[in-house]
PDB file of C-alpha atoms in Angstrom:
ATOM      1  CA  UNK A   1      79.273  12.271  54.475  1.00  0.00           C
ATOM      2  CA  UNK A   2      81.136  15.296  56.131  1.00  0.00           C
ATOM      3  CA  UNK A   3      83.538  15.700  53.664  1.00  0.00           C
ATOM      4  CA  UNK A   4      83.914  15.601  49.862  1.00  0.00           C
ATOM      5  CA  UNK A   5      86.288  13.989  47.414  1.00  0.00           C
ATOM      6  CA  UNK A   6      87.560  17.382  46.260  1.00  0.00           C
ATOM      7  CA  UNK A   7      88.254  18.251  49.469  1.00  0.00           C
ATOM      8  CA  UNK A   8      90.402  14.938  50.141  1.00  0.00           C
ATOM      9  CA  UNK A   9      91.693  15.733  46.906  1.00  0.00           C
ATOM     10  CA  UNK A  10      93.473  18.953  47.516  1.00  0.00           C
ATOM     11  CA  UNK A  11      94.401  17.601  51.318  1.00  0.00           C
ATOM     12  CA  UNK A  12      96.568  14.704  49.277  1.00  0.00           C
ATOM     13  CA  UNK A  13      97.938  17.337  46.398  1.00  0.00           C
ATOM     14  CA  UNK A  14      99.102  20.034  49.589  1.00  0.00           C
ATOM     15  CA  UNK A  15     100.216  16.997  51.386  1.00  0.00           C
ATOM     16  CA  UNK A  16     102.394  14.983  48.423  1.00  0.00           C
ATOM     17  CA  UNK A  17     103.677  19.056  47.405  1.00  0.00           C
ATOM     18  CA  UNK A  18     104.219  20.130  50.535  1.00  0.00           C
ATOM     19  CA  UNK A  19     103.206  23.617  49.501  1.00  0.00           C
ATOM     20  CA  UNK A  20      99.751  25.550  49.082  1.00  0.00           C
ATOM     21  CA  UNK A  21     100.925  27.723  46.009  1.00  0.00           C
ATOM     22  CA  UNK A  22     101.875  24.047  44.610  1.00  0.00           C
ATOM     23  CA  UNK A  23      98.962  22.027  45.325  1.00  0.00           C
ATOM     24  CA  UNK A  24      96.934  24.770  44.041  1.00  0.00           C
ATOM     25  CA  UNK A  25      98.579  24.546  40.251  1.00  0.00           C
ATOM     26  CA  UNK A  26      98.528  20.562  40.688  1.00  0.00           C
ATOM     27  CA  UNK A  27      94.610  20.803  40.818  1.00  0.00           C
ATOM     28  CA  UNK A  28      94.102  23.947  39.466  1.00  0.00           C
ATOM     29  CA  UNK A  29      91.989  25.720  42.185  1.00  0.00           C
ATOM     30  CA  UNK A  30      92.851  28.951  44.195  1.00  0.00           C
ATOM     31  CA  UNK A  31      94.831  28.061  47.245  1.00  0.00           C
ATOM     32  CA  UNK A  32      92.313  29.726  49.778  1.00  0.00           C
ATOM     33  CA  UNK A  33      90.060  26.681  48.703  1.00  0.00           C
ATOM     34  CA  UNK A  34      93.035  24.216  48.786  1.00  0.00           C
ATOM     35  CA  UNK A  35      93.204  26.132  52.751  1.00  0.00           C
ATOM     36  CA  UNK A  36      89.718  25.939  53.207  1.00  0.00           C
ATOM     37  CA  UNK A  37      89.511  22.217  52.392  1.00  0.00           C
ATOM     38  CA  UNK A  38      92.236  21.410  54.592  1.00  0.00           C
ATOM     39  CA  UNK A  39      90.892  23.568  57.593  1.00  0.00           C
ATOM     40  CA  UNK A  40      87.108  22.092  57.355  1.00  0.00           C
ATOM     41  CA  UNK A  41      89.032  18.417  57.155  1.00  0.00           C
ATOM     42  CA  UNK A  42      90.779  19.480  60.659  1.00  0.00           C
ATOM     43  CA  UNK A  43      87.698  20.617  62.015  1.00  0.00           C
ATOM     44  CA  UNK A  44      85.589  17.725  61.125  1.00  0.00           C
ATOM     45  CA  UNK A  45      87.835  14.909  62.245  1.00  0.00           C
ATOM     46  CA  UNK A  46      89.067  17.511  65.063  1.00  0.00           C
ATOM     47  CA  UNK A  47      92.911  16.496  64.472  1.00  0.00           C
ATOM     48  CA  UNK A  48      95.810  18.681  63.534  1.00  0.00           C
ATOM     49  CA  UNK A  49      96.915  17.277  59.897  1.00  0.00           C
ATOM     50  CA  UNK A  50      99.292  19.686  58.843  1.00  0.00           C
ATOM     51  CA  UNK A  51     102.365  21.319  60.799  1.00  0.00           C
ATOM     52  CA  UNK A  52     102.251  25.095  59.368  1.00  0.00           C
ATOM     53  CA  UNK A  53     105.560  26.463  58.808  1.00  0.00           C
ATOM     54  CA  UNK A  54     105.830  30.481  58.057  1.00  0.00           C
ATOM     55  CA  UNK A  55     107.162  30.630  54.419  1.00  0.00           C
ATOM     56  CA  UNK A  56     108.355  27.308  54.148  1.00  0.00           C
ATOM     57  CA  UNK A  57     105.199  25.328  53.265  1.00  0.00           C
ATOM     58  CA  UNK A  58     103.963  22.645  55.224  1.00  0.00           C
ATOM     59  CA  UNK A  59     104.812  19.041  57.009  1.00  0.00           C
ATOM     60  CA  UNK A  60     102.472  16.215  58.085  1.00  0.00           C
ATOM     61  CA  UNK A  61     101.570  15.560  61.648  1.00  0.00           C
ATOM     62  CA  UNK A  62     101.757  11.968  62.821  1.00  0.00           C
ATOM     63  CA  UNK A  63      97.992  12.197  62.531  1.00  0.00           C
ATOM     64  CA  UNK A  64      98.360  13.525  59.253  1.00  0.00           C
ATOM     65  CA  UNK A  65     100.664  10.737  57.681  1.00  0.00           C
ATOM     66  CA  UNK A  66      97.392   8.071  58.463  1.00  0.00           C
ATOM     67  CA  UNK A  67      95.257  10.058  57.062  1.00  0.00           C
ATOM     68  CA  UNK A  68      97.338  10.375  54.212  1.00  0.00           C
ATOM     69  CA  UNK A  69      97.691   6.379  53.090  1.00  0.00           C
ATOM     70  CA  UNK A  70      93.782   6.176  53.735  1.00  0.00           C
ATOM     71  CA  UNK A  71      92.834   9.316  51.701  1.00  0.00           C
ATOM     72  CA  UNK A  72      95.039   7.662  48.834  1.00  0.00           C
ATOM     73  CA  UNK A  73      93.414   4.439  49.169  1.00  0.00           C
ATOM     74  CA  UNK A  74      89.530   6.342  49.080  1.00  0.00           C
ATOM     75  CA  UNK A  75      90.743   8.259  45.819  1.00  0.00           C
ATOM     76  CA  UNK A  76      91.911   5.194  44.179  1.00  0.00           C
ATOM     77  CA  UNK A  77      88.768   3.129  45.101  1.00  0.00           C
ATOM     78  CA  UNK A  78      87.062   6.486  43.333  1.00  0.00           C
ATOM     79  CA  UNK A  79      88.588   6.194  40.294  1.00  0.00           C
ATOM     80  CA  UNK A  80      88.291   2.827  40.648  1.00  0.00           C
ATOM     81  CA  UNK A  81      84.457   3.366  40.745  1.00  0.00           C
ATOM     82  CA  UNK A  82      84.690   6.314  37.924  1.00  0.00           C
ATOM     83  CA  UNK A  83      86.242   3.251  35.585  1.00  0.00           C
ATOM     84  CA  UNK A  84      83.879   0.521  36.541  1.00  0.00           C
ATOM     85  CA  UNK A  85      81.013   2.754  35.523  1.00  0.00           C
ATOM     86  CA  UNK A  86      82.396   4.441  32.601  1.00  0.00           C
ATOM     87  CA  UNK A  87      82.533   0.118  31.432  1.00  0.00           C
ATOM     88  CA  UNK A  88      79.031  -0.305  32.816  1.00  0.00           C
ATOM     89  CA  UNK A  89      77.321   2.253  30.692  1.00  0.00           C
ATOM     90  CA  UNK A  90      79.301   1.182  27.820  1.00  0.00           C
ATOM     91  CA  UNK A  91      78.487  -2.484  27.772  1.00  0.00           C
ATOM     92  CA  UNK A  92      75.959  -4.081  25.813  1.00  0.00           C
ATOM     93  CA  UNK A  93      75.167  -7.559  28.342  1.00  0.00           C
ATOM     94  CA  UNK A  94      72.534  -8.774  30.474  1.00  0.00           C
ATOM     95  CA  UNK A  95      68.719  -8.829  30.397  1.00  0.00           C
ATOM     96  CA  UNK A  96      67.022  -6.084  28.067  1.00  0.00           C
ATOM     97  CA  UNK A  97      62.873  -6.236  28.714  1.00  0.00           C
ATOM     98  CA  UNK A  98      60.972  -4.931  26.204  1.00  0.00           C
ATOM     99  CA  UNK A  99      57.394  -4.779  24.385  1.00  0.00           C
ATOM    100  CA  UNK A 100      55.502  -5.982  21.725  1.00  0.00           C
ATOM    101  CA  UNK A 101      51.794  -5.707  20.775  1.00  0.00           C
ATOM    102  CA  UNK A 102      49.936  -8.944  20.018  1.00  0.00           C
ATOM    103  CA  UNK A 103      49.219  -8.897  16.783  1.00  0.00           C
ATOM    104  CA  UNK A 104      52.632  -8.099  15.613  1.00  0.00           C
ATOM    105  CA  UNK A 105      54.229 -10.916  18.190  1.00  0.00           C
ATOM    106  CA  UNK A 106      54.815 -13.437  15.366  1.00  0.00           C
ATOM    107  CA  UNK A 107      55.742 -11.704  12.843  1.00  0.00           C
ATOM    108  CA  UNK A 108      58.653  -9.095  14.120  1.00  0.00           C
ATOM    109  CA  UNK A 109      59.744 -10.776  17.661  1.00  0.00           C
ATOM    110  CA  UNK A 110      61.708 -13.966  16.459  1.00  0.00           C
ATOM    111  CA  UNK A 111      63.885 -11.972  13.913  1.00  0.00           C
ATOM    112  CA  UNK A 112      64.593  -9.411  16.841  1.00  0.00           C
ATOM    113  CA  UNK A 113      65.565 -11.626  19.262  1.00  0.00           C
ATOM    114  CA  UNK A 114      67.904 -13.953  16.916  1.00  0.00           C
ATOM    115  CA  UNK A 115      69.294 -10.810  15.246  1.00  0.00           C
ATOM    116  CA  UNK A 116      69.637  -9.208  18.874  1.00  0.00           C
ATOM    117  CA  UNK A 117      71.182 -11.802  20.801  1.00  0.00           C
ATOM    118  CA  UNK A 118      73.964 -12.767  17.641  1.00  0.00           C
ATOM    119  CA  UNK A 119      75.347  -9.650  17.527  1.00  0.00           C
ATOM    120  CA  UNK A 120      75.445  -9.494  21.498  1.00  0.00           C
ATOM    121  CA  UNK A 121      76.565 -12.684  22.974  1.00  0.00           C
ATOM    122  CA  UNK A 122      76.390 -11.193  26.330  1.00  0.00           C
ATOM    123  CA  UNK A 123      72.736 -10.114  26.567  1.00  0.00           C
ATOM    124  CA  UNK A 124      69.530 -11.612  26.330  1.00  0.00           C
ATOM    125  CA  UNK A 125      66.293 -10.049  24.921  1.00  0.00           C
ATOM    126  CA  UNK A 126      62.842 -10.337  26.651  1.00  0.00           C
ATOM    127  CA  UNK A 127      60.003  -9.406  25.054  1.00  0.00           C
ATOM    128  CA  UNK A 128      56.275  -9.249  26.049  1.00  0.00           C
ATOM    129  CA  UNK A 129      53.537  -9.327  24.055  1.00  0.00           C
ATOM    130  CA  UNK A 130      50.335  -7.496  25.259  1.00  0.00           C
ATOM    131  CA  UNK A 131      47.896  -5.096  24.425  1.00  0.00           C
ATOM    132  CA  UNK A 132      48.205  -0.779  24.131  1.00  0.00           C
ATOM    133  CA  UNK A 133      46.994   0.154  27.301  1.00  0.00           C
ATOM    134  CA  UNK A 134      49.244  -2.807  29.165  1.00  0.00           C
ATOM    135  CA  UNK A 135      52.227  -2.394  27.383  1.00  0.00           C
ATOM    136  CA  UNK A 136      51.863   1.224  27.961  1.00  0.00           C
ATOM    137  CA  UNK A 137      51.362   0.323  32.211  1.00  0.00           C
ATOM    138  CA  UNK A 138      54.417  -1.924  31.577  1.00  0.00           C
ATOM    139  CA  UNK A 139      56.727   0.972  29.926  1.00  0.00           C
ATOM    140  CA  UNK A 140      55.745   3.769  32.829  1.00  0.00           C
ATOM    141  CA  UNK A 141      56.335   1.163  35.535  1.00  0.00           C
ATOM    142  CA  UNK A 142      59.608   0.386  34.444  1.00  0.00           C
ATOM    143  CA  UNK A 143      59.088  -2.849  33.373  1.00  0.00           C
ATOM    144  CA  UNK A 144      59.941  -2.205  29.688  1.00  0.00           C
ATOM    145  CA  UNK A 145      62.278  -0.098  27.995  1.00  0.00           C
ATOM    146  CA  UNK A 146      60.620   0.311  25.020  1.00  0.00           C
ATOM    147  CA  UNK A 147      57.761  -1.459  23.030  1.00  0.00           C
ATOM    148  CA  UNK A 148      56.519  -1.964  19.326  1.00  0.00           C
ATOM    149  CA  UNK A 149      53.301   0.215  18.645  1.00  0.00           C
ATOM    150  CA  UNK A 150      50.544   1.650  16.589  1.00  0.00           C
ATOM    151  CA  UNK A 151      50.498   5.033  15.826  1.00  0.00           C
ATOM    152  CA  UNK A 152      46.703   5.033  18.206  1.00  0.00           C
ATOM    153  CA  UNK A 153      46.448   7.088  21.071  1.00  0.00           C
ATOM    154  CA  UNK A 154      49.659   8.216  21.879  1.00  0.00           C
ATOM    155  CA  UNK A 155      50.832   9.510  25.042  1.00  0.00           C
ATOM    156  CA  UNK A 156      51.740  12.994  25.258  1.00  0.00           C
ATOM    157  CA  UNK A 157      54.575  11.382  28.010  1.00  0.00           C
ATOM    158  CA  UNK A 158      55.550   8.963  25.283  1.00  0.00           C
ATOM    159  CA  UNK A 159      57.803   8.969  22.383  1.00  0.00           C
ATOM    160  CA  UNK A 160      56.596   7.417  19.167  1.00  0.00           C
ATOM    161  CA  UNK A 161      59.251   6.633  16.123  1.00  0.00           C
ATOM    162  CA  UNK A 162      57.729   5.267  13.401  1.00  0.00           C
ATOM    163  CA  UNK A 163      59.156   2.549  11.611  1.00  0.00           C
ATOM    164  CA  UNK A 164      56.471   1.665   9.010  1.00  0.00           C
ATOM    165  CA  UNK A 165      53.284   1.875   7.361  1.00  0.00           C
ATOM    166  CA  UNK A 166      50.421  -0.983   7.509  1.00  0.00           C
ATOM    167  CA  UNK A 167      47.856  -0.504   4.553  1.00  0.00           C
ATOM    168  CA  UNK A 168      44.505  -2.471   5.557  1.00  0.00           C
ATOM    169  CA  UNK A 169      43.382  -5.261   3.659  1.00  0.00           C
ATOM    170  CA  UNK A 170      40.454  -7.389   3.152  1.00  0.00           C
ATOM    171  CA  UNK A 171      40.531 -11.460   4.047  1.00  0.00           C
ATOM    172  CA  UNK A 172      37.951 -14.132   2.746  1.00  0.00           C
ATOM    173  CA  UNK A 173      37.825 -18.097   2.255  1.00  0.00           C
ATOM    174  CA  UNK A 174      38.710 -19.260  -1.103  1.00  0.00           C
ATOM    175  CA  UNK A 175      35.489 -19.989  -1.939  1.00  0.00           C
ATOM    176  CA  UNK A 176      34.069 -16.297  -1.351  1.00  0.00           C
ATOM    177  CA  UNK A 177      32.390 -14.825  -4.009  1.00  0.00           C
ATOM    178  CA  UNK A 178      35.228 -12.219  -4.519  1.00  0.00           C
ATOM    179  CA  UNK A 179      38.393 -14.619  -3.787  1.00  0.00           C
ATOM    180  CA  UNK A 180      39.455 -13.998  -7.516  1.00  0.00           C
ATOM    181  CA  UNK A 181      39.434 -10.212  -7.073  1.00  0.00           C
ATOM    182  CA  UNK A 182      42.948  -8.236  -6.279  1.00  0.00           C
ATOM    183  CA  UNK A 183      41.106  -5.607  -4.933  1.00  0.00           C
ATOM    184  CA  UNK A 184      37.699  -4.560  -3.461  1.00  0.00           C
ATOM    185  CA  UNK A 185      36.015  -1.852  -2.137  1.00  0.00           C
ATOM    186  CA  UNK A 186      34.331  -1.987   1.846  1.00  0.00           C
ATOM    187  CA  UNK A 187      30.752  -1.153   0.238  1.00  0.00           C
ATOM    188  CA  UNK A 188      31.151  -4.435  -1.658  1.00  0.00           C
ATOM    189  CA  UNK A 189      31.640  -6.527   1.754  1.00  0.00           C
ATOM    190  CA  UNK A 190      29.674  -4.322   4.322  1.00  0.00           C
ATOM    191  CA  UNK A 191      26.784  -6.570   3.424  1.00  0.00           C
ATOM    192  CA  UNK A 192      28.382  -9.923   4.362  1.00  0.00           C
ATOM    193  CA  UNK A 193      29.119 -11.329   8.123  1.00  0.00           C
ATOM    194  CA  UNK A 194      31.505  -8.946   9.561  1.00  0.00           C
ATOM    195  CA  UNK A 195      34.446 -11.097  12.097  1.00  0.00           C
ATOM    196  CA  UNK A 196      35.867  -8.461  14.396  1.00  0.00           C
ATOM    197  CA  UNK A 197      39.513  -8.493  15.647  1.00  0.00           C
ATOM    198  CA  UNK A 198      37.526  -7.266  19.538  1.00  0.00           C
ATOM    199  CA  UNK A 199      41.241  -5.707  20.874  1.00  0.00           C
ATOM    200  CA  UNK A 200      42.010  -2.494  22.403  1.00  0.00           C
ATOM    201  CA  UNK A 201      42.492   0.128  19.380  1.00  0.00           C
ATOM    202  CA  UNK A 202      41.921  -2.628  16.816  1.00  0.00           C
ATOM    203  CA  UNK A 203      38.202  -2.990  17.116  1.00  0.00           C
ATOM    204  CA  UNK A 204      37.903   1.319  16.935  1.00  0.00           C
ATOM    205  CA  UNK A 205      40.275   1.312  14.098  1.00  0.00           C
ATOM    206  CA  UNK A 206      38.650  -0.990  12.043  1.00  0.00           C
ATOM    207  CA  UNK A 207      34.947   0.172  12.695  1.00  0.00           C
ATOM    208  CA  UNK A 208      36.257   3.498  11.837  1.00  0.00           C
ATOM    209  CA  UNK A 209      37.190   2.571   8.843  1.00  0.00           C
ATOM    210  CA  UNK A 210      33.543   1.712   7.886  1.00  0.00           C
ATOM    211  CA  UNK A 211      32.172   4.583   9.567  1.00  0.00           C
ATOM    212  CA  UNK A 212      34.648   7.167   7.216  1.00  0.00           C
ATOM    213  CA  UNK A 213      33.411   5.058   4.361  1.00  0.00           C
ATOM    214  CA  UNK A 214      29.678   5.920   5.394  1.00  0.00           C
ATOM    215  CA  UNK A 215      28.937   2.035   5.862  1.00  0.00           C
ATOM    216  CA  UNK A 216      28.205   0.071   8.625  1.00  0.00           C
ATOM    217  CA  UNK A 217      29.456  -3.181   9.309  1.00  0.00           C
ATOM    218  CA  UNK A 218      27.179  -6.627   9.968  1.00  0.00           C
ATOM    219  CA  UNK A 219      29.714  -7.680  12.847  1.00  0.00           C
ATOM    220  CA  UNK A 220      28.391 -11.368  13.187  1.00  0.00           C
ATOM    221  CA  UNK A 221      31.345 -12.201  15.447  1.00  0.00           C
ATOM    222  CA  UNK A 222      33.784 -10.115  17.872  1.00  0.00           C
ATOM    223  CA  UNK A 223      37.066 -12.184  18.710  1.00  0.00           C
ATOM    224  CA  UNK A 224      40.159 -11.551  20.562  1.00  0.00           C
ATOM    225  CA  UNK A 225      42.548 -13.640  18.274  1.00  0.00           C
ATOM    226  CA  UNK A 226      43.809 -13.297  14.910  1.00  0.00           C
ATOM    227  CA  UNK A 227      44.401 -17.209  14.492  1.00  0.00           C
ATOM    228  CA  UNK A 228      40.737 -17.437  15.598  1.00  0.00           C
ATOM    229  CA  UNK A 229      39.392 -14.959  13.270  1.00  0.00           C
ATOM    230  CA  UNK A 230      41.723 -16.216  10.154  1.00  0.00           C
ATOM    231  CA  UNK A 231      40.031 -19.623  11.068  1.00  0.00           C
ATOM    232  CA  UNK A 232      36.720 -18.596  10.978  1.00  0.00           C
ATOM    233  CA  UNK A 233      36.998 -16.807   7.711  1.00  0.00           C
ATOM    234  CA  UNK A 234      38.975 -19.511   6.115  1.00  0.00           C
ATOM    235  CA  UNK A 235      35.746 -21.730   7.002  1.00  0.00           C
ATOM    236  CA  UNK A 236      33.772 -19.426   5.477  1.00  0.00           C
ATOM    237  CA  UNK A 237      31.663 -17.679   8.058  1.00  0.00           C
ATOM    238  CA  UNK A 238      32.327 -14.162   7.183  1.00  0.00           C
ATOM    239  CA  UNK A 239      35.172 -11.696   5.986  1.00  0.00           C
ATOM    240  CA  UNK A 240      37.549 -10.109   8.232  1.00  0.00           C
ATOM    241  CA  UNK A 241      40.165  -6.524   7.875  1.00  0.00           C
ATOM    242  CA  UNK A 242      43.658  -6.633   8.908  1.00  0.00           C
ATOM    243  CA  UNK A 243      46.860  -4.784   8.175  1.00  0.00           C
ATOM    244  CA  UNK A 244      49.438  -7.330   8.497  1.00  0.00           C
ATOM    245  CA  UNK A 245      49.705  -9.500   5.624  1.00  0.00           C
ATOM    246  CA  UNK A 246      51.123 -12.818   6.423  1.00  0.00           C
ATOM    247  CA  UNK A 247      53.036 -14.506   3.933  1.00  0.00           C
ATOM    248  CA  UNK A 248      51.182 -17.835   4.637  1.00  0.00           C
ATOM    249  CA  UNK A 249      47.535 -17.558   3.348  1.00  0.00           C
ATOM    250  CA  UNK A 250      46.084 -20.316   5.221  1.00  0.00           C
ATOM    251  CA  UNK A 251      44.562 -20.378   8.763  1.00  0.00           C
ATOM    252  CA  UNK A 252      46.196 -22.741  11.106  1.00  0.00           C
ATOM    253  CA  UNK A 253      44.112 -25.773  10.391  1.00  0.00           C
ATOM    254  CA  UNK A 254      45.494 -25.279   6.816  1.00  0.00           C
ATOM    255  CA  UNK A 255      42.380 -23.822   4.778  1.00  0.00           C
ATOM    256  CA  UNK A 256      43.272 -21.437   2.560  1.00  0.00           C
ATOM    257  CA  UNK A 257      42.961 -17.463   2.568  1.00  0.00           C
ATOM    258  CA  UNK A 258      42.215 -14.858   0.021  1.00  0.00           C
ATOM    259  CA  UNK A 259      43.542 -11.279   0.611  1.00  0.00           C
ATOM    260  CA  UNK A 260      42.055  -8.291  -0.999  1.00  0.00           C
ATOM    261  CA  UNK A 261      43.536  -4.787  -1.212  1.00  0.00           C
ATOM    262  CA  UNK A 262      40.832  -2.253  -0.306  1.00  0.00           C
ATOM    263  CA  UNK A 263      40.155   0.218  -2.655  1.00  0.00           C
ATOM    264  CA  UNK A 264      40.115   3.955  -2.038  1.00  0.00           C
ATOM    265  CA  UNK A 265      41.821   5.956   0.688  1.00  0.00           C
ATOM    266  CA  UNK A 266      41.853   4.864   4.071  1.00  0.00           C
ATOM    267  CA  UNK A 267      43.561   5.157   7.029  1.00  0.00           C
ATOM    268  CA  UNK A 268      46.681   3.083   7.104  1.00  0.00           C
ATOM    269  CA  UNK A 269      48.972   2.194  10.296  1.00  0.00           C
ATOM    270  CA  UNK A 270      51.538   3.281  11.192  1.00  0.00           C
ATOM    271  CA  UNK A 271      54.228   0.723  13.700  1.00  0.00           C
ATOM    272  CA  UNK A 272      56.948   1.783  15.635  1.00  0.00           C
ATOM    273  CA  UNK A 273      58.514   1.867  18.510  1.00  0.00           C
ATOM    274  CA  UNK A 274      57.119   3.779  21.768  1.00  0.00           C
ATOM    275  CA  UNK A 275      59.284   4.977  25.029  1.00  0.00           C
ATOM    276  CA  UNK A 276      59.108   7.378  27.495  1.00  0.00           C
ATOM    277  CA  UNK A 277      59.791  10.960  26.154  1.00  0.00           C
ATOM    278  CA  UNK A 278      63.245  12.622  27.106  1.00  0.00           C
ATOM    279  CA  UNK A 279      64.297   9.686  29.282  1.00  0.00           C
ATOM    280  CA  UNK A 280      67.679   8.371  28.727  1.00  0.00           C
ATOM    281  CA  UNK A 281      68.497   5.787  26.759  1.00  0.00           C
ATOM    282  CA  UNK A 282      70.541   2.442  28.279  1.00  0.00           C
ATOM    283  CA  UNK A 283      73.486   1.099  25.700  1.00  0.00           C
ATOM    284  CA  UNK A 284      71.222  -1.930  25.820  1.00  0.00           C
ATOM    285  CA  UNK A 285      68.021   0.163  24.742  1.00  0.00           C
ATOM    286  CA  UNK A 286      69.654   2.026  21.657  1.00  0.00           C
ATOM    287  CA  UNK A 287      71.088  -1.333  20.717  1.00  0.00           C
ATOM    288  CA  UNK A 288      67.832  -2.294  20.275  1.00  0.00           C
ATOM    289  CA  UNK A 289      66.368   0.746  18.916  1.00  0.00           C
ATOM    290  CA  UNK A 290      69.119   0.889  16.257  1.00  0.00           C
ATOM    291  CA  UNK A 291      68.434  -2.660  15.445  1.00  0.00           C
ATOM    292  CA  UNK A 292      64.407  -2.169  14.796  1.00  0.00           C
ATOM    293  CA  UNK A 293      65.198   0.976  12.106  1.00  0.00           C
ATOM    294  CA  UNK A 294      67.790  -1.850  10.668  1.00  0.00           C
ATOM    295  CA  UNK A 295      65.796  -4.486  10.038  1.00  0.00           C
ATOM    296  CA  UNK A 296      62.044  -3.037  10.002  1.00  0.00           C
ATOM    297  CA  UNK A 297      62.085   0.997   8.963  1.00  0.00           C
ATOM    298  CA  UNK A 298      60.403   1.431   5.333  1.00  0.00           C
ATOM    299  CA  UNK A 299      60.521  -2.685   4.664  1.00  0.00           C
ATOM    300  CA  UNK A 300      57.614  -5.178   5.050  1.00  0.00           C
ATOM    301  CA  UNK A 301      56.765  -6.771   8.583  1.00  0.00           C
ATOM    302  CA  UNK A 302      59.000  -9.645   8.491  1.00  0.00           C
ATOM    303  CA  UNK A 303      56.962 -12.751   6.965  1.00  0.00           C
ATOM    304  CA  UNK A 304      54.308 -10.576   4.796  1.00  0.00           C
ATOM    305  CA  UNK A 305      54.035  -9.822   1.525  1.00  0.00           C
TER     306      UNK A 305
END
């Protein structure tokens, strides 16, 4: 554009005034940039807008009075505009895309999006469950707004808040030797057929929980689902480490589970939530933010013990 909106501001305050000295105390500038405005409007649309008259102010040319009712109308339309956005940014509607990894999917996203969507009528929440590395693609493509993480391998471009810790725990059948127990230390299962959760971050977490320990696993299996593995153990074919706890102890066909505490100190999880550092946040993406510290900072996962 040739011109600006301050500049077709002070044209319509000198015009409406009459005066320089007046239009300059109606929009509080010096009057050579109320002049200056006027003269680089002339010059642009080469037409005389203004008829200069030697201490008595001014008066509109023909050309002048057109431009006037249009310059009105494009100031309007502006604050127009200024309105529709201030409303925009302040509204809490449409679709909000976020993340989730997959082995928290079950457990957090149904309470999010029910909670979510009550309290806003007028939005909807996506959210899609994948591993670190995708969801991480996802966020810095713009595809998400935010996702639900471990505290692994965090970005230095990223923004971790965590919500949570995750202790890890032991899982066997109920008719493991040590289904009684409470508690139990890793030397007392590094012995027996190891099931590996085999996903991104999981799989080095939970070997490096072995390998602080001194001990080394007898991985008899390496799976990519948690239903899969909780099956597997519930059958009996080896033990398994996790760190969410569901409240159901039973695998999906039913069987039943045993959870163990570990004994000792060991690395627990931290969750939370994971967006890009310093970039502003969307009405839509604090209302979600706000809502995870609500209903998951310092409590248990939804649907664990």
């Amino acid at each position: 554009m040739r011109f600006t909106l301050k500049q077709i501001e002070y044209f319509v305050a000198a015009a409406e005034s009459g005066s320089i000295t007046t239009a300059s105390r109606l929009v509080h500038i010096s009057q050579p940039s109320i002049s200056a405005a006027i003269a680089h409007l002339e010059d642009v649309f080469q037409i005389p807008l203004f008829i200069r008259h030697h201490a008595l102010g001014l008066s509109l040319t023909a050309e002048g009075q057109v431009f006037l009712r249009e310059a009105r109308v494009l100031l309007q339309q502006a604050q127009d505009l200024d309105a529709a956005g201030t409303t925009i940014a302040e509204r809490i509607d449409g679709l909000l895309e976020v993340g989730c990894m997959t082995t928290l999917y079950p457990l957090v996203v149904p309470d999010l999006i029910q909670t979510f969507e009550a309290r806003h009528p007028g939005a909807r929440l996506k959210v899609v469950a994948g591993h670190h590395g995708e969801l991480i693609e996802k966020l810095r493509n713009g595809d998400i707004a935010a996702f639900l993480a471990y505290d692994l391998n965090i970005p230095a471009d990223l923004e971790f808040e965590p919500l949570a810790t995750l202790p890890p725990f032991a899982f066997v059948s109920a008719s493991h030797r040590l289904a009684k127990r409470r508690t139990v230390a890793l030397a007392e299962l590094a012995s027996d057929p190891f099931l590996l959760l085999d996903l991104p971050l999981s799989r080095d977490y939970f070997l490096m929980l072995f390998s602080q320990a001194g001990l080394t696993p007898q991985v008899a299996g390496r799976f990519q689902s948690i239903d899969v593995v909780r099956s597997l153990v519930a059958r009996g074919v080896g033990y398994s480490l996790a760190n969410a706890r569901p409240r159901n102890r039973a695998a999906l066909d039913g069987r039943p589970l045993s959870y163990l505490a570990l004994k000792g100190a060991h690395r627990e999880l931290k969750y939370g939530t994971a967006r890009i550092a310093g970039l502003r946040r969307t009405p839509r993406t604090a209302a979600f933010l706000s809502l995870c510290g609500e209903i998951l900072a310092n409590r248990p996962l939804p649907g664990t013990d």
